[in-house]
Short mmCIF file of C-alpha atoms and ligand atoms in Angstrom, two decimals:
data_model
loop_
_atom_site.label_atom_id
_atom_site.label_comp_id
_atom_site.label_asym_id
_atom_site.label_seq_id
_atom_site.Cartn_x
_atom_site.Cartn_y
_atom_site.Cartn_z
CA UNK T 1 -8.43 -22.81 15.56
CA UNK T 2 -5.11 -21.33 16.60
CA UNK T 3 -5.36 -18.66 19.25
CA UNK T 4 -2.69 -16.14 20.10
CA UNK T 5 -2.76 -15.16 23.73
CA UNK T 6 0.49 -13.63 24.87
CA UNK T 7 0.92 -10.91 27.48
CA UNK T 8 3.00 -8.35 25.58
CA UNK T 9 3.82 -6.42 28.73
CA UNK T 10 5.82 -9.15 30.44
CA UNK T 11 9.66 -9.22 30.41
CA UNK T 12 11.12 -10.19 27.03
CA UNK T 13 12.50 -13.54 28.24
CA UNK T 14 9.05 -14.63 29.47
CA UNK T 15 7.41 -13.25 26.34
CA UNK T 16 9.71 -15.23 24.04
CA UNK T 17 9.26 -18.35 26.17
CA UNK T 18 5.53 -18.20 25.41
CA UNK T 19 6.07 -17.07 21.84
CA UNK T 20 8.37 -19.99 21.13
CA UNK T 21 5.87 -22.42 22.66
CA UNK T 22 3.33 -21.22 20.09
CA UNK T 23 5.96 -21.49 17.36
CA UNK T 24 6.81 -25.03 18.47
CA UNK T 25 3.13 -25.95 18.24
CA UNK T 26 3.00 -24.73 14.64
CA UNK T 27 6.27 -26.45 13.72
CA UNK T 28 5.29 -29.79 15.27
CA UNK T 29 1.98 -29.69 13.37
CA UNK T 30 3.59 -29.20 9.95
CA UNK T 31 7.19 -29.97 8.98
CA UNK T 32 7.02 -28.79 5.36
CA UNK T 33 9.39 -25.80 5.32
CA UNK T 34 7.25 -23.52 3.14
CA UNK T 35 4.03 -24.20 5.06
CA UNK T 36 5.85 -23.88 8.37
CA UNK T 37 7.61 -20.65 7.40
CA UNK T 38 4.31 -19.19 6.17
CA UNK T 39 2.66 -19.75 9.54
CA UNK T 40 5.71 -18.53 11.46
CA UNK T 41 5.76 -15.33 9.38
CA UNK T 42 2.14 -14.76 10.35
CA UNK T 43 2.91 -15.43 14.02
CA UNK T 44 5.87 -13.02 14.05
CA UNK T 45 3.98 -10.31 12.17
CA UNK T 46 0.85 -10.53 14.28
CA UNK T 47 2.39 -11.04 17.72
CA UNK T 48 5.53 -8.90 17.82
CA UNK T 49 4.98 -5.20 18.48
CA UNK T 50 6.23 -2.61 15.98
CA UNK T 51 6.95 -4.97 13.10
CA UNK T 52 6.12 -4.04 9.48
CA UNK T 53 7.66 -7.06 7.73
CA UNK T 54 8.51 -10.60 8.86
CA UNK T 55 9.54 -13.47 6.65
CA UNK T 56 12.13 -15.66 5.03
CA UNK T 57 14.52 -15.54 2.10
CA UNK T 58 15.63 -18.91 0.75
CA UNK T 59 19.09 -19.66 -0.65
CA UNK T 60 18.94 -20.67 -4.29
CA UNK T 61 22.07 -20.86 -6.43
CA UNK T 62 24.09 -18.29 -4.49
CA UNK T 63 21.17 -15.85 -4.25
CA UNK T 64 18.48 -15.22 -1.65
CA UNK T 65 15.02 -15.60 -3.14
CA UNK T 66 11.88 -14.30 -1.43
CA UNK T 67 10.05 -16.95 0.59
CA UNK T 68 6.99 -16.91 2.85
CA UNK T 69 6.41 -13.54 4.54
CA UNK T 70 3.91 -11.07 5.96
CA UNK T 71 4.06 -7.38 5.09
CA UNK T 72 4.38 -5.25 1.97
CA UNK T 73 5.57 -6.84 -1.30
CA UNK T 74 9.38 -7.07 -1.15
CA UNK T 75 12.39 -7.40 -3.44
CA UNK T 76 12.48 -10.96 -4.73
CA UNK T 77 16.22 -11.60 -5.17
CA UNK T 78 19.16 -10.50 -3.03
CA UNK T 79 22.73 -11.39 -4.08
CA UNK T 80 24.96 -12.88 -1.36
CA UNK T 81 26.85 -10.14 0.44
CA UNK T 82 24.30 -7.45 -0.47
CA UNK T 83 22.13 -5.66 2.08
CA UNK T 84 21.44 -6.87 5.59
CA UNK T 85 20.06 -10.24 4.44
CA UNK T 86 22.87 -10.95 1.99
CA UNK T 87 25.44 -10.04 4.64
CA UNK T 88 23.84 -12.35 7.23
CA UNK T 89 23.85 -15.17 4.67
CA UNK T 90 27.38 -14.69 3.33
CA UNK T 91 28.94 -14.22 6.77
CA UNK T 92 26.67 -16.73 8.52
CA UNK T 93 26.20 -14.13 11.22
CA UNK T 94 23.17 -12.52 12.84
CA UNK T 95 22.71 -8.88 11.83
CA UNK T 96 20.92 -6.72 14.42
CA UNK T 97 20.70 -3.26 12.89
CA UNK T 98 19.54 -0.38 15.11
CA UNK T 99 19.30 2.08 12.20
CA UNK T 100 19.05 0.73 8.67
CA UNK T 101 20.05 4.12 7.22
CA UNK T 102 23.46 3.68 8.85
CA UNK T 103 23.98 0.21 7.29
CA UNK T 104 25.99 0.50 4.06
CA UNK T 105 24.06 -1.13 1.22
CA UNK T 106 20.82 -1.64 3.11
CA UNK T 107 18.12 -2.64 0.62
CA UNK T 108 14.99 -0.62 1.27
CA UNK T 109 11.99 -2.75 0.32
CA UNK T 110 9.57 -0.82 2.51
CA UNK T 111 10.40 2.83 3.15
CA UNK T 112 8.81 2.48 6.60
CA UNK T 113 11.57 0.15 7.83
CA UNK T 114 13.91 1.80 10.36
CA UNK T 115 15.56 -1.15 12.11
CA UNK T 116 15.98 -4.80 11.25
CA UNK T 117 17.19 -8.18 12.50
CA UNK T 118 18.28 -11.02 10.24
CA UNK T 119 19.19 -14.53 11.46
CA UNK T 120 20.69 -17.27 9.26
CA UNK T 121 19.05 -20.73 9.17
CA UNK T 122 21.43 -23.65 8.76
CA UNK T 123 21.10 -27.18 7.43
CA UNK T 124 24.13 -29.48 7.52
CA UNK T 125 26.26 -26.48 8.50
CA UNK T 126 25.25 -24.42 5.47
CA UNK T 127 23.03 -21.34 5.31
CA UNK T 128 19.83 -22.42 3.52
CA UNK T 129 17.63 -19.42 4.42
CA UNK T 130 17.45 -16.28 6.54
CA UNK T 131 14.74 -14.98 8.84
CA UNK T 132 14.26 -11.22 8.35
CA UNK T 133 12.18 -8.97 10.62
CA UNK T 134 11.78 -5.21 9.98
CA UNK T 135 10.45 -2.51 12.27
CA UNK T 136 9.23 1.05 11.62
CA UNK T 137 10.94 2.02 14.91
CA UNK T 138 14.69 2.61 15.27
CA UNK T 139 16.51 0.34 17.78
CA UNK T 140 13.46 -1.95 17.96
CA UNK T 141 15.43 -5.18 18.43
CA UNK T 142 17.24 -5.70 21.74
CA UNK T 143 19.68 -8.35 22.85
CA UNK T 144 16.69 -10.07 24.52
CA UNK T 145 14.83 -10.14 21.19
CA UNK T 146 17.92 -11.63 19.60
CA UNK T 147 18.11 -14.36 22.28
CA UNK T 148 14.43 -15.22 21.85
CA UNK T 149 14.75 -15.33 18.06
CA UNK T 150 17.89 -17.51 18.25
CA UNK T 151 15.75 -20.04 20.13
CA UNK T 152 13.08 -19.74 17.42
CA UNK T 153 15.71 -20.44 14.75
CA UNK T 154 16.84 -23.54 16.70
CA UNK T 155 13.24 -24.79 16.78
CA UNK T 156 12.93 -24.19 13.02
CA UNK T 157 16.21 -25.97 12.27
CA UNK T 158 15.19 -28.94 14.45
CA UNK T 159 11.57 -29.16 13.35
CA UNK T 160 11.15 -28.10 9.72
CA UNK T 161 12.52 -30.25 6.92
CA UNK T 162 15.04 -27.67 5.74
CA UNK T 163 16.75 -30.36 3.63
CA UNK T 164 13.89 -29.82 1.15
CA UNK T 165 15.22 -26.32 0.53
CA UNK T 166 18.75 -27.31 -0.42
N1 SME Q 201 16.26 -4.75 4.02
C1 SME Q 201 16.70 -6.03 3.57
C2 SME Q 201 15.97 -6.45 2.32
C3 SME Q 201 14.78 -7.28 2.58
S1 SME Q 201 13.46 -6.37 3.11
O1 SME Q 201 13.77 -5.67 4.32
C4 SME Q 201 12.14 -7.32 3.28
C5 SME Q 201 18.20 -6.03 3.30
O2 SME Q 201 18.84 -4.96 3.33
O3 SME Q 201 18.72 -7.09 3.06
#
């Protein structure tokens, strides 16, 4: 059995250190990208506070297609350059959005979402997927969250067989 025991009241850097240790355990146990992403979505959704959606979109023929996630059913295809996810993928740049209503072209899959962070996942220098996390609270994601999630993305890129996606 996998147990989640993280003190949510500790400083963000310490929290993400522990969080990423749990993530590393999941990744080292299973390198298949879909299985790994499914478990990581569950971990993110269940452990992070104030999150209503956490998951992955996978690059397929110049579109992002819905991958493993936790949360409400979501839009299945996002063209490159559209919305927060499509912008992160086309620009290969993290998008940390304090207020989704202020982001031109934001795609509202769940009306509850108020803020969002999207991080590209690379294989051989190319974006093969994005990690998307939504919150029902504005300004939910801080620079410290971003740092912790960058480390998570590094663990994913090093540990999951992302080549299978491309
Ligand atoms: N809001 C995202 C779409 C995906 S959902 O949030 C799950 C966007 O604008 O790209």
